[in-house]
Structures are given as structure tokens and as C-alpha cells.
């Protein structure tokens, strides 16, 4: 990788962290309605994966979708405007936190129903097969989604039809307030892929270089062999499941331990400095610029208009061409 590519990954992770912190403030000010699931702690996962996709490769995810939206190329001001329900938002203010999308960036959303986007991913890959496209569909979901019927139906069919899907499970140890071991028969989630004869592996999701390497290999394998692959990524969310989570299911010591010792941004900062790719001053400068960028994006979002009342019924059905 060239130096600017290393720094771009750092920039994206910092932007996600700062946007999420701002979102948390805007939520507490009552400016964001509905649910808000922050991606803080998991930045290395989507940043690493999306950095190695080709433009033709589709990305689809669950409701913890702000980070992946930024990685896929939705400008931060557009993400923030969507959170505030503004007409300048990614879904013109109609989707909110859980329904970011931009098909021009080959990003297919943001889905609120746990597990429900997995069959959609299989369907998109089937469509690509029909059309003779050489694309990989990258489908991200949480550990909790792997206990849902849709997961098993989608994995099964992806193998039966040998669809070009990269299944990516972000195992952050909890589905809402339920620890993996209390809800899943196996705690090593990748084992679930074995039952469908889908090649699989597990990787440390706090180390962006490891995520990138694993994702690159997996995507190449899917593209070359035209068969699915399952990547389990071990990660951790630093904030509650959504805003207002009392977090009775985990100890503050556990959370602090991950925040102090496994912070994906801190780890990548150390990697860049230790390998003499960038100096601490240079990285500080990037952080300061990102703060200015986020401040401007918040201003844009706050000053954008609400969707017009007469457009309320727009997009309920597809408009005839
Ligand atoms: C079908 C369905 N059941 C229940 C819910 C409520 N719910 C929202 S998030 C969630 C937990 C999902 O956990 P996981 O897949 O591990 O994702 P994470 O929040 O950890 O990113 C649940 C049960 C839902 N949205 N959809
Ligand atoms: Mg989870």
C-alpha cells in the first residue's frame, strides 16, 4: 500500500468515531428520532472490508450502518442529515439511522429486521449470476442474526447455487443484551458455516490490517471459485446496544478493558508509528482536520430543510419511468 492509502484508512476510522460521537450528542439533544446504534469500537471491521472491495462488489448490512455508509462513500454530511431526518440525507430523511443506502455506491443498506437482509444478499448474488456479472456481494450481520432462520436459509441456498457471497459475521459478543453463549449453540460462529460446507475463517476485528488481509483473500476466493465464503470477525462495541441501554449484561471493567487495550484506532495509530509510516504529529493533524470536517457536516445537517409535507407519499410505490 502507498502511504496515502494507509492514511486514508486512518482518516475513515477517525471520521466514523467522530460522527458517532456527534450523533450521540445530537440524540441526547432530542434531534434524532427513533433508534440509534453506534459503531464505535467496530470501525476496523467495515473500514478494512470495504477498502478491499471492487466497485462492482455490493455491500449490504444491518442497522448498525453509519460506519459502513461512510466507508462506502456516502459523505458524512449526508449521513448526519439522514440521522436528523433532513431532505439532504442519504434516504432523503425517510430512513433515519437504520436505513442509510446509496445504490450508486453499490451500498444496499441499512436493514432493521435482524437477519432479513441475508436472503436479499443471496437474491442480489443470484441476480448477478443471471446477468453474467463478476461481482461479489458482501453481506455483513451480527452474531445475533446467526440464530435466525433467514441466516440458515440464505447460507444453505448460497451453497446450493454457489452464489458469489462473502458472508461477514461481526461477532461483538452480544446480541442486544444477550451474550453469544446464552443464545447460540456454538460460540465460534464460523462453525455454523461448516454445516453448509462453506469455507470459513475467523479473524481479529480490532486489527484493521488483519481484517483487510482476511477480507482480500476471502473476496478473491469468492470471485475466483464462484462460491460463498464465511468470515467471522471478532470485535466489540464500546457503547450500549442502542442509546439508553443500561448495560446490565456486561461489567464496566470488561468494557474499559476493551476500550483501553483493544481500541482499533489506537492499535492502528501504533502500527503506523511503529512502522514509520506516519509520525504522531502527522496523525494528530489528520485528527484535527477530521474534527473540522465533522463540525461542518453537523452544521450542514442542522441547517438542511425537513422533507416537504406534500412529498409524504413519495417513494411508497416505485414511480413509473
Ligand atoms: C427479527 C427481529 N427480532 C428482534 C429484533 C430486535 N433486535 C434488534 S437488534 C437485536 C440484536 C441483534 O444482535 P446482533 O445481530 O448481534 O447485532 P449487533 O446489535 O450486536 O450489531 C435484536 C434482537 C429485530 N430487530 N428483528
Ligand atoms: Mg452482536
Coordinates of C-alpha atoms and ligand atoms in Angstrom, one line a residue:
X1 CA 0.0 0.0 0.0
X2 CA 1.1 3.6 -0.6
X3 CA 1.3 6.0 2.3
X4 CA -1.8 7.9 1.3
X5 CA -3.8 4.6 1.3
X6 CA -2.6 3.8 4.9
X7 CA -3.6 7.3 5.9
X8 CA -7.0 7.1 4.2
X9 CA -7.9 4.1 6.3
X10 CA -6.9 6.1 9.5
X11 CA -8.9 9.1 8.2
X12 CA -12.0 6.9 7.7
X13 CA -11.8 5.3 11.1
X14 CA -11.4 8.7 12.8
X15 CA -14.3 10.1 10.8
X16 CA -16.6 7.2 11.9
X17 CA -15.6 7.7 15.5
X18 CA -16.2 11.4 15.5
X19 CA -19.5 11.2 13.5
X20 CA -20.8 8.6 16.0
X21 CA -19.8 10.8 19.0
X22 CA -21.6 13.7 17.4
X23 CA -24.6 11.5 16.7
X24 CA -24.7 10.6 20.4
X25 CA -24.8 14.3 21.4
X26 CA -27.5 15.1 18.8
X27 CA -29.6 12.2 20.1
X28 CA -29.3 13.4 23.6
X29 CA -30.4 16.9 22.5
X30 CA -33.5 15.2 21.1
X31 CA -32.7 16.0 17.5
X32 CA -32.5 12.4 16.3
X33 CA -35.7 10.3 16.5
X34 CA -36.1 6.5 16.7
X35 CA -33.2 4.2 17.4
X36 CA -29.5 4.9 17.2
X37 CA -27.0 2.1 17.2
X38 CA -23.4 3.3 17.3
X39 CA -20.5 1.6 15.6
X40 CA -17.8 2.9 18.0
X41 CA -15.3 0.1 18.6
X42 CA -16.1 -1.8 15.4
X43 CA -14.5 0.8 13.0
X44 CA -11.7 -1.5 11.8
X45 CA -14.3 -4.1 10.5
X46 CA -16.1 -2.2 7.8
X47 CA -13.2 0.1 7.0
X48 CA -11.0 -2.9 6.4
X49 CA -13.5 -4.9 4.4
X50 CA -14.8 -2.0 2.2
X51 CA -11.2 -0.9 1.4
X52 CA -10.6 -4.1 -0.5
X53 CA -13.9 -4.4 -2.4
X54 CA -14.0 -3.6 -6.2
X55 CA -16.6 -1.0 -7.3
X56 CA -18.8 -3.8 -8.7
X57 CA -19.0 -5.6 -5.4
X58 CA -22.2 -4.9 -3.5
X59 CA -22.3 -4.2 0.2
X60 CA -25.3 -4.8 2.4
X61 CA -25.5 -4.6 6.2
X62 CA -27.9 -4.5 9.2
X63 CA -28.9 -1.5 11.3
X64 CA -25.5 -0.6 12.7
X65 CA -24.8 1.0 9.4
X66 CA -23.3 4.5 9.8
X67 CA -19.7 3.3 9.6
X68 CA -20.2 1.2 6.6
X69 CA -22.1 4.0 4.9
X70 CA -19.1 6.3 5.3
X71 CA -16.7 3.6 4.1
X72 CA -18.9 3.0 1.0
X73 CA -18.6 6.7 0.1
X74 CA -21.7 8.4 1.5
X75 CA -20.4 11.9 2.6
X76 CA -20.6 12.4 6.3
X77 CA -22.8 15.4 5.9
X78 CA -25.3 13.2 4.1
X79 CA -25.1 10.5 6.9
X80 CA -25.7 13.2 9.6
X81 CA -28.5 14.8 7.6
X82 CA -30.2 11.4 7.4
X83 CA -29.9 10.9 11.1
X84 CA -31.7 14.3 11.6
X85 CA -34.4 13.3 9.2
X86 CA -33.5 16.0 6.7
X87 CA -34.2 16.0 3.0
X88 CA -30.5 16.2 2.2
X89 CA -29.9 12.8 3.9
X90 CA -29.0 9.6 2.2
X91 CA -32.6 8.4 2.1
X92 CA -34.0 12.0 1.9
X93 CA -34.8 11.9 5.6
X94 CA -37.2 9.0 5.3
X95 CA -35.0 6.2 6.6
X96 CA -33.1 7.5 9.5
X97 CA -30.3 5.7 11.4
X98 CA -31.1 2.2 10.3
X99 CA -31.8 2.8 6.6
X100 CA -28.9 4.5 5.0
X101 CA -28.4 3.4 1.4
X102 CA -26.8 4.6 -1.8
X103 CA -27.1 2.2 -4.7
X104 CA -24.8 4.4 -6.9
X105 CA -22.1 3.5 -4.4
X106 CA -23.3 -0.1 -4.6
X107 CA -24.3 0.1 -0.9
X108 CA -27.7 -1.6 -0.5
X109 CA -28.5 -0.5 3.1
X110 CA -29.1 -0.5 6.3
X111 CA -31.8 -3.1 7.3
X112 CA -33.6 -3.1 10.6
X113 CA -35.0 -6.6 10.9
X114 CA -32.4 -8.9 12.3
X115 CA -31.3 -11.5 9.6
X116 CA -33.8 -10.3 7.0
X117 CA -31.2 -8.8 4.6
X118 CA -29.4 -12.2 4.3
X119 CA -31.8 -13.6 1.8
X120 CA -31.7 -10.2 0.0
X121 CA -27.9 -10.6 -0.3
X122 CA -28.4 -14.2 -1.8
X123 CA -31.0 -12.8 -4.2
X124 CA -28.7 -10.0 -5.4
X125 CA -25.9 -12.5 -6.0
X126 CA -28.4 -14.7 -7.9
X127 CA -29.3 -11.7 -10.0
X128 CA -25.6 -11.1 -10.7
X129 CA -25.2 -14.7 -11.8
X130 CA -28.2 -14.4 -14.2
X131 CA -26.8 -11.2 -15.7
X132 CA -23.3 -12.7 -16.0
X133 CA -21.7 -10.1 -13.7
X134 CA -18.5 -10.9 -12.0
X135 CA -19.5 -9.2 -8.7
X136 CA -19.2 -10.3 -5.1
X137 CA -22.0 -9.5 -2.7
X138 CA -20.6 -8.6 0.8
X139 CA -23.2 -9.2 3.4
X140 CA -22.5 -8.1 7.0
X141 CA -24.5 -9.0 10.0
X142 CA -24.2 -9.5 13.8
X143 CA -23.8 -12.7 15.8
X144 CA -27.4 -12.4 16.9
X145 CA -28.5 -12.8 13.3
X146 CA -27.0 -16.2 13.1
X147 CA -29.7 -17.6 15.4
X148 CA -32.4 -16.6 13.0
X149 CA -34.0 -18.9 10.4
X150 CA -33.2 -16.5 7.5
X151 CA -29.5 -16.9 8.2
X152 CA -29.7 -20.7 7.7
X153 CA -32.0 -20.4 4.6
X154 CA -29.7 -17.9 3.0
X155 CA -26.5 -19.8 3.7
X156 CA -27.9 -23.0 2.5
X157 CA -29.1 -21.6 -0.8
X158 CA -25.9 -19.7 -1.3
X159 CA -24.1 -23.0 -1.3
X160 CA -26.7 -25.0 -3.2
X161 CA -26.5 -22.4 -6.0
X162 CA -22.8 -21.5 -5.4
X163 CA -23.5 -17.8 -5.2
X164 CA -20.7 -15.2 -5.0
X165 CA -21.5 -14.0 -1.5
X166 CA -19.0 -13.1 1.2
X167 CA -20.9 -13.6 4.5
X168 CA -19.3 -11.4 7.2
X169 CA -20.4 -12.0 10.8
X170 CA -19.4 -9.2 13.1
X171 CA -19.2 -11.1 16.4
X172 CA -19.2 -8.4 19.0
X173 CA -20.1 -10.9 21.7
X174 CA -23.7 -9.7 22.3
X175 CA -27.0 -9.6 20.5
X176 CA -28.7 -6.7 22.3
X177 CA -28.3 -7.7 26.0
X178 CA -27.7 -11.4 25.3
X179 CA -24.2 -12.9 25.4
X180 CA -23.4 -15.2 22.5
X181 CA -23.1 -18.2 24.7
X182 CA -26.7 -17.8 26.0
X183 CA -28.2 -17.7 22.6
X184 CA -26.0 -19.7 20.2
X185 CA -25.2 -23.4 20.4
X186 CA -21.7 -22.6 19.2
X187 CA -19.7 -19.6 20.3
X188 CA -17.3 -19.9 17.4
X189 CA -19.8 -18.6 14.9
X190 CA -17.8 -19.7 11.9
X191 CA -18.7 -23.3 12.7
X192 CA -22.2 -22.7 11.6
X193 CA -20.8 -22.3 8.0
X194 CA -19.3 -25.8 8.3
X195 CA -22.8 -27.3 8.2
X196 CA -23.3 -25.9 4.8
X197 CA -19.8 -26.8 3.5
X198 CA -19.0 -23.1 3.2
X199 CA -15.2 -22.4 3.6
X200 CA -14.7 -20.1 6.5
X201 CA -12.2 -18.4 8.9
X202 CA -12.1 -16.2 11.9
X203 CA -10.1 -13.0 12.3
X204 CA -9.3 -10.3 14.9
X205 CA -11.6 -7.4 14.1
X206 CA -9.7 -4.8 16.2
X207 CA -6.7 -5.0 13.9
X208 CA -7.5 -3.4 10.6
X209 CA -4.5 -4.9 8.8
X210 CA -5.7 -8.4 9.7
X211 CA -9.3 -7.6 8.7
X212 CA -8.0 -6.3 5.3
X213 CA -5.8 -9.3 4.6
X214 CA -8.6 -11.8 5.5
X215 CA -11.2 -9.9 3.5
X216 CA -9.0 -9.6 0.5
X217 CA -8.2 -13.3 0.5
X218 CA -11.9 -14.2 1.0
X219 CA -13.1 -11.9 -1.8
X220 CA -10.6 -13.2 -4.2
X221 CA -11.6 -16.8 -3.3
X222 CA -15.3 -16.0 -3.8
X223 CA -14.6 -14.3 -7.2
X224 CA -12.3 -17.0 -8.5
X225 CA -14.3 -20.0 -7.3
X226 CA -17.8 -18.6 -7.7
X227 CA -18.8 -20.0 -4.3
X228 CA -19.6 -18.4 -1.0
X229 CA -17.2 -17.8 1.9
X230 CA -17.9 -17.1 5.6
X231 CA -15.7 -14.7 7.6
X232 CA -16.2 -14.3 11.3
X233 CA -14.8 -11.1 12.7
X234 CA -14.2 -10.9 16.4
X235 CA -15.0 -7.4 17.6
X236 CA -16.6 -5.4 20.4
X237 CA -19.0 -2.4 20.6
X238 CA -17.8 0.2 23.1
X239 CA -21.2 1.8 23.6
X240 CA -24.6 0.3 24.5
X241 CA -26.6 -1.7 22.0
X242 CA -28.5 1.5 21.2
X243 CA -28.9 4.8 23.1
X244 CA -30.3 4.4 26.6
X245 CA -29.0 0.8 27.1
X246 CA -28.4 0.4 30.9
X247 CA -25.8 -2.4 30.0
X248 CA -26.7 -4.7 32.9
X249 CA -25.5 -7.7 31.0
X250 CA -21.8 -6.7 31.0
X251 CA -19.4 -5.2 33.5
X252 CA -17.9 -1.8 33.1
X253 CA -14.4 -3.4 33.7
X254 CA -15.0 -5.6 30.7
X255 CA -15.9 -2.6 28.6
X256 CA -12.9 -0.5 29.8
X257 CA -10.5 -3.3 29.2
X258 CA -11.6 -3.5 25.5
X259 CA -11.5 0.3 25.2
X260 CA -8.1 0.6 26.7
X261 CA -6.4 -2.4 25.2
X262 CA -8.2 -3.2 22.0
X263 CA -9.2 0.2 20.6
X264 CA -8.9 -0.3 16.8
X265 CA -7.9 3.3 16.2
X266 CA -5.3 3.3 19.0
X267 CA -3.9 0.0 17.6
X268 CA -3.7 1.3 14.1
X269 CA -2.1 4.5 15.3
X270 CA 0.6 2.5 17.0
X271 CA 1.0 0.3 13.8
X272 CA 1.5 3.4 11.6
X273 CA 4.0 5.0 14.0
X274 CA 5.9 1.8 14.8
X275 CA 6.3 1.0 11.1
X276 CA 7.4 4.6 10.4
X277 CA 4.5 5.1 8.0
X278 CA 3.4 8.3 9.8
X279 CA 4.6 10.4 12.7
X280 CA 2.3 11.1 15.8
X281 CA 2.2 14.8 14.8
X282 CA 1.0 13.9 11.3
X283 CA -1.7 11.7 12.7
X284 CA -2.7 14.4 15.2
X285 CA -3.1 16.8 12.3
X286 CA -5.4 14.3 10.5
X287 CA -7.5 14.0 13.6
X288 CA -7.8 17.8 13.9
X289 CA -8.8 18.1 10.2
X290 CA -11.4 15.4 10.7
X291 CA -12.9 17.4 13.7
X292 CA -13.3 20.4 11.4
X293 CA -14.8 18.2 8.7
X294 CA -17.3 16.8 11.1
X295 CA -18.2 20.2 12.6
X296 CA -19.0 21.5 9.1
X297 CA -21.1 18.3 8.4
X298 CA -23.1 18.8 11.5
X299 CA -23.8 22.4 10.6
X300 CA -24.9 21.3 7.1
X301 CA -27.2 18.7 8.5
X302 CA -28.7 21.0 11.1
X303 CA -29.4 23.8 8.6
X304 CA -30.9 21.5 6.0
X305 CA -34.7 21.5 5.5
X306 CA -37.1 18.8 6.5
X307 CA -38.8 16.8 3.7
X308 CA -41.8 18.7 2.4
X309 CA -45.2 17.6 3.8
X310 CA -46.7 17.2 0.3
X311 CA -43.9 14.6 -0.5
X312 CA -45.2 12.3 2.3
X313 CA -46.5 9.7 -0.1
X314 CA -43.5 9.8 -2.5
X315 CA -41.5 6.5 -2.8
X316 CA -44.2 4.3 -1.3
X317 CA -44.5 2.7 -4.7
X318 CA -41.9 2.8 -7.4
X319 CA -42.6 5.7 -9.7
X320 CA -43.3 4.5 -13.3
X321 CA -40.5 5.6 -15.7
Ligands
LIG1 C1 -36.4 -10.3 13.7 C2 -36.0 -9.3 14.8 N1 -36.1 -9.8 16.0 C3 -35.7 -8.9 17.0 C4 -35.3 -7.7 16.8 C5 -34.9 -6.7 17.9 N2 -33.4 -6.6 17.9 C6 -32.8 -5.5 17.4 S1 -31.2 -5.6 17.4 C7 -31.2 -7.2 18.1 C8 -29.9 -7.9 18.4 C9 -29.1 -8.3 17.2 O1 -27.8 -8.6 17.6 P1 -26.6 -8.8 16.6 O2 -27.1 -9.4 15.4 O3 -25.5 -9.5 17.3 O4 -26.2 -7.3 16.1 P2 -25.4 -6.2 17.0 O5 -26.5 -5.3 17.6 O6 -24.6 -6.8 18.0 O7 -24.6 -5.4 16.0 C10 -32.5 -7.6 18.3 C11 -32.9 -8.8 18.9 C12 -35.3 -7.2 15.4 N3 -34.9 -6.0 15.1 N4 -35.6 -8.1 14.4
LIG2 MG1 -23.8 -8.7 18.2

